[in-house]
CSV table of C-alpha atoms in Angstrom, one decimal:
chain,number,residue,atom,x,y,z
A,24,ALA,CA,0.0,0.0,0.0
A,25,GLN,CA,1.1,3.5,-0.7
A,26,SER,CA,2.2,5.7,2.2
A,27,VAL,CA,3.9,9.1,2.6
A,28,SER,CA,6.0,10.3,5.5
A,29,GLN,CA,6.8,13.9,6.2
A,30,HIS,CA,9.4,14.1,9.0
A,31,ASN,CA,9.0,17.7,10.0
A,32,HIS,CA,5.7,18.6,11.6
A,33,HIS,CA,6.6,22.2,12.5
A,34,VAL,CA,9.3,24.3,11.0
A,35,ILE,CA,10.1,27.9,12.0
A,36,LEU,CA,12.3,30.0,9.9
A,37,SER,CA,13.3,33.6,9.5
A,38,GLU,CA,12.7,35.4,6.3
A,39,ALA,CA,15.5,34.8,3.7
A,40,ALA,CA,16.4,31.5,5.2
A,41,SER,CA,16.6,28.4,3.0
A,42,LEU,CA,13.9,25.8,3.3
A,43,GLU,CA,14.0,22.0,2.8
A,44,LEU,CA,11.0,19.9,3.8
A,45,GLY,CA,11.4,16.1,3.7
A,46,CYS,CA,9.1,13.7,2.1
A,47,ASN,CA,9.5,9.9,1.7
A,48,TYR,CA,7.1,7.6,0.1
A,49,SER,CA,6.5,3.9,0.1
A,50,TYR,CA,5.4,2.4,-3.2
A,51,GLY,CA,7.1,-0.2,-5.4
A,52,GLY,CA,5.9,0.9,-8.8
A,53,THR,CA,5.8,4.0,-10.9
A,54,VAL,CA,4.7,7.0,-8.9
A,55,ASN,CA,3.4,10.5,-9.5
A,56,LEU,CA,4.5,12.9,-6.7
A,57,PHE,CA,2.9,16.2,-5.7
A,58,TRP,CA,3.4,19.0,-3.2
A,59,TYR,CA,0.3,20.9,-2.2
A,60,VAL,CA,0.2,24.1,0.0
A,61,GLN,CA,-2.6,25.2,2.3
A,62,TYR,CA,-2.5,28.8,3.3
A,63,PRO,CA,-4.3,29.7,6.6
A,64,GLY,CA,-8.0,29.3,6.1
A,65,GLN,CA,-7.8,28.2,2.5
A,66,HIS,CA,-8.0,25.0,0.6
A,67,LEU,CA,-5.1,23.0,-0.8
A,68,GLN,CA,-3.4,24.3,-3.9
A,69,LEU,CA,-1.0,22.5,-6.2
A,70,LEU,CA,2.6,23.7,-5.7
A,71,LEU,CA,4.4,21.3,-8.1
A,72,LYS,CA,4.3,17.8,-9.4
A,73,TYR,CA,6.5,15.1,-10.8
A,74,PHE,CA,5.4,12.4,-13.1
A,75,SER,CA,8.4,11.7,-15.4
A,76,GLY,CA,11.5,13.2,-16.9
A,77,ASP,CA,13.8,15.7,-15.2
A,78,PRO,CA,13.8,14.7,-11.5
A,79,LEU,CA,14.2,18.3,-10.5
A,80,VAL,CA,10.9,20.0,-10.9
A,81,LYS,CA,10.1,23.7,-10.4
A,82,GLY,CA,6.8,25.0,-9.2
A,83,ILE,CA,5.2,28.2,-8.4
A,84,LYS,CA,6.6,30.9,-6.1
A,85,GLY,CA,10.2,29.8,-6.4
A,86,PHE,CA,9.6,26.3,-5.0
A,87,GLU,CA,11.3,23.2,-6.4
A,88,ALA,CA,11.5,19.6,-5.5
A,89,GLU,CA,13.9,16.8,-6.4
A,90,PHE,CA,12.8,13.2,-7.0
A,91,ILE,CA,15.4,10.7,-5.8
A,92,LYS,CA,14.2,7.3,-6.8
A,93,SER,CA,16.9,5.4,-4.9
A,94,LYS,CA,15.9,7.2,-1.7
A,95,PHE,CA,12.1,7.2,-2.3
A,96,SER,CA,12.3,10.9,-1.6
A,97,PHE,CA,10.7,14.0,-3.0
A,98,ASN,CA,12.0,16.9,-0.8
A,99,LEU,CA,10.7,20.4,-1.3
A,100,ARG,CA,13.1,23.3,-1.4
A,101,LYS,CA,13.2,27.1,-1.6
A,102,PRO,CA,16.4,29.1,-1.4
A,103,SER,CA,14.9,32.1,0.4
A,104,VAL,CA,11.5,32.0,2.2
A,105,GLN,CA,9.2,34.9,2.7
A,106,TRP,CA,6.7,35.7,5.4
A,107,SER,CA,3.9,34.9,2.8
A,108,ASP,CA,5.2,31.3,2.6
A,109,THR,CA,3.7,30.7,6.0
A,110,ALA,CA,1.4,27.7,5.4
A,111,GLU,CA,1.0,24.0,5.7
A,112,TYR,CA,2.7,21.9,3.1
A,113,PHE,CA,1.6,18.4,2.1
A,114,CYS,CA,3.5,15.9,0.1
A,115,ALA,CA,1.3,13.4,-1.8
A,116,VAL,CA,1.8,10.3,-3.9
A,117,LYS,CA,-0.3,8.6,-6.5
A,118,GLY,CA,0.5,5.2,-7.9
A,119,GLY,CA,1.1,5.0,-11.7
A,120,GLY,CA,-1.3,3.5,-14.1
A,121,ALA,CA,-5.1,3.7,-13.8
A,122,THR,CA,-5.3,4.4,-10.2
A,123,ASN,CA,-6.5,7.8,-9.2
A,124,LYS,CA,-5.9,7.5,-5.5
A,125,LEU,CA,-3.8,10.4,-4.0
A,126,ILE,CA,-2.4,9.7,-0.6
A,127,PHE,CA,-1.2,12.6,1.5
A,128,GLY,CA,1.5,13.0,4.2
A,129,THR,CA,0.5,14.4,7.5
A,130,GLY,CA,1.8,17.9,6.5
A,131,THR,CA,4.5,20.3,7.7
A,132,LEU,CA,3.4,23.6,9.2
A,133,LEU,CA,5.9,26.3,8.2
A,134,ALA,CA,6.0,29.6,10.1
A,135,VAL,CA,8.2,32.3,8.6
A,136,GLN,CA,9.1,35.1,11.0
A,137,PRO,CA,9.5,38.6,9.5
B,26,ASP,CA,-14.1,28.4,-13.9
B,27,ALA,CA,-15.9,28.4,-10.6
B,28,GLY,CA,-13.7,25.6,-9.1
B,29,VAL,CA,-15.0,22.9,-6.8
B,30,ILE,CA,-17.9,24.2,-4.8
B,31,GLN,CA,-18.7,22.8,-1.3
B,32,SER,CA,-21.6,23.6,0.9
B,33,PRO,CA,-22.1,24.5,3.7
B,34,ARG,CA,-18.8,26.2,4.7
B,35,HIS,CA,-19.5,25.6,8.3
B,36,GLU,CA,-21.8,23.1,10.0
B,37,VAL,CA,-22.4,22.9,13.7
B,38,THR,CA,-24.7,20.1,14.9
B,39,GLU,CA,-25.5,18.1,18.0
B,40,MET,CA,-24.4,14.5,18.5
B,41,GLY,CA,-26.8,12.1,16.9
B,42,GLN,CA,-28.0,14.4,14.1
B,43,GLU,CA,-27.7,13.6,10.5
B,44,VAL,CA,-25.2,15.7,8.5
B,45,THR,CA,-25.1,16.1,4.8
B,46,LEU,CA,-22.1,17.7,3.0
B,47,ARG,CA,-22.4,18.7,-0.6
B,48,CYS,CA,-19.9,19.0,-3.5
B,49,LYS,CA,-20.1,20.2,-7.0
B,50,PRO,CA,-17.0,19.2,-9.0
B,51,ILE,CA,-15.4,21.2,-11.8
B,52,SER,CA,-17.4,20.7,-15.0
B,53,GLY,CA,-15.8,18.0,-17.1
B,54,HIS,CA,-13.8,16.4,-14.3
B,55,ASN,CA,-14.6,12.7,-14.1
B,56,SER,CA,-13.0,11.9,-10.7
B,57,LEU,CA,-14.2,13.1,-7.3
B,58,PHE,CA,-12.7,12.7,-3.9
B,59,TRP,CA,-13.8,13.2,-0.3
B,60,TYR,CA,-11.0,13.9,2.2
B,61,ARG,CA,-11.2,14.5,5.9
B,62,GLN,CA,-8.6,16.8,7.6
B,63,THR,CA,-7.9,16.7,11.4
B,64,MET,CA,-5.0,17.7,13.5
B,65,MET,CA,-4.4,14.2,14.6
B,66,ARG,CA,-4.6,12.3,11.4
B,67,GLY,CA,-3.9,15.0,8.7
B,68,LEU,CA,-5.6,14.4,5.4
B,69,GLU,CA,-7.4,11.1,5.0
B,70,LEU,CA,-9.0,9.9,1.8
B,71,LEU,CA,-12.4,8.7,2.6
B,72,ILE,CA,-13.7,7.7,-0.8
B,73,TYR,CA,-13.3,8.5,-4.5
B,74,PHE,CA,-15.5,8.1,-7.5
B,75,ASN,CA,-14.6,7.7,-11.1
B,76,ASN,CA,-17.3,8.5,-13.7
B,77,ASN,CA,-19.9,8.6,-10.8
B,78,VAL,CA,-19.0,5.1,-9.6
B,79,PRO,CA,-17.4,4.6,-6.2
B,80,ILE,CA,-13.9,3.1,-6.8
B,81,ASP,CA,-12.4,2.9,-3.4
B,82,ASP,CA,-14.3,3.5,-0.1
B,83,SER,CA,-11.7,1.8,2.1
B,84,GLY,CA,-11.1,5.1,3.9
B,85,MET,CA,-14.7,5.5,5.1
B,86,PRO,CA,-14.4,5.1,8.8
B,87,GLU,CA,-17.7,3.5,9.7
B,88,ASP,CA,-21.1,2.5,8.4
B,89,ARG,CA,-22.3,5.9,9.7
B,90,PHE,CA,-20.6,7.4,6.7
B,91,SER,CA,-22.0,7.1,3.3
B,92,ALA,CA,-21.3,8.9,0.0
B,93,LYS,CA,-23.2,9.2,-3.2
B,94,MET,CA,-22.7,10.6,-6.6
B,95,PRO,CA,-26.0,10.6,-8.5
B,96,ASN,CA,-24.6,12.5,-11.5
B,97,ALA,CA,-21.4,14.0,-12.8
B,98,SER,CA,-22.0,17.4,-11.2
B,99,PHE,CA,-23.0,16.5,-7.6
B,100,SER,CA,-21.9,14.4,-4.7
B,101,THR,CA,-22.9,14.1,-1.1
B,102,LEU,CA,-21.2,12.8,2.0
B,103,LYS,CA,-23.6,11.9,4.8
B,104,ILE,CA,-22.9,11.1,8.4
B,105,GLN,CA,-25.8,9.5,10.4
B,106,PRO,CA,-25.7,9.6,13.3
B,107,SER,CA,-22.9,12.2,13.9
B,108,GLU,CA,-20.5,12.0,16.8
B,109,PRO,CA,-18.1,14.6,18.3
B,110,ARG,CA,-15.1,12.7,16.9
B,111,ASP,CA,-16.4,13.4,13.4
B,112,SER,CA,-15.5,17.0,13.9
B,113,ALA,CA,-13.1,17.9,11.1
B,114,VAL,CA,-12.7,19.8,7.9
B,115,TYR,CA,-14.1,17.8,5.0
B,116,PHE,CA,-12.7,18.6,1.6
B,117,CYS,CA,-14.0,17.6,-1.8
B,118,ALA,CA,-11.7,17.5,-4.8
B,119,SER,CA,-12.0,16.7,-8.4
B,120,SER,CA,-9.7,15.9,-11.3
B,121,LEU,CA,-9.7,15.1,-14.9
B,122,GLY,CA,-8.4,11.7,-15.9
B,123,THR,CA,-5.8,9.7,-14.0
B,124,GLY,CA,-2.1,9.6,-13.5
B,125,HIS,CA,-0.4,12.9,-13.0
B,126,THR,CA,-3.4,15.2,-13.3
B,127,PRO,CA,-3.6,17.2,-10.1
B,128,LEU,CA,-6.6,17.5,-7.8
B,129,HIS,CA,-8.5,20.7,-7.5
B,130,PHE,CA,-9.9,21.2,-4.0
B,131,GLY,CA,-12.9,22.9,-2.7
B,132,ASN,CA,-12.8,25.3,0.2
B,133,GLY,CA,-13.9,22.6,2.6
B,134,THR,CA,-16.7,22.2,5.1
B,135,ARG,CA,-15.8,22.7,8.8
B,136,LEU,CA,-17.9,20.3,10.8
B,137,THR,CA,-18.3,20.7,14.5
B,138,VAL,CA,-20.4,18.1,16.3
B,139,THR,CA,-21.1,19.0,20.0
């Protein structure tokens, strides 16, 4: 069965600090990987996705993530965070093929201090 | 594009009452998902439909929960009878196709059962 682990539950950073949020998944086959962001009081929005090709994917607002197949990881990074990046970040995995089931990690709450 | 529309935004009810949550997916999307979000468990997939047919309901916690999708533009999630532990934010999401297509989330229904 698919599962997703996010190791950091809460992260506090100062503005301009670099960010890396960990995500590991458990699934033996081809996967599609996603990062979603949930700003306070809002619904989840897609940040970026990986399904094939270049393992380094770039998303909106300067975020990027790297798929490392050997480590079953899909960590999210941003070189310099802003106060407006304060949100909860969810990693998600979907098995390849016909399945449409998207499994989310427990989320990482990021607080950026001005 | 109006996005995924959920109603109501907030629901407060007493234990034992029936609760019905509603969702209108994005027009043309053929997959619909119900998720529950709590502090303790994060985002849990309850059930998803493909072309109005329930594909996987393994996440539905108990028989008190039921979901229907009578047509491509409407779905309901019903809890009968409701219990305080059902208090959560319930998100509906829709997507087009399978594989790497992302989910589009509604704004959620915040349910409080007293």
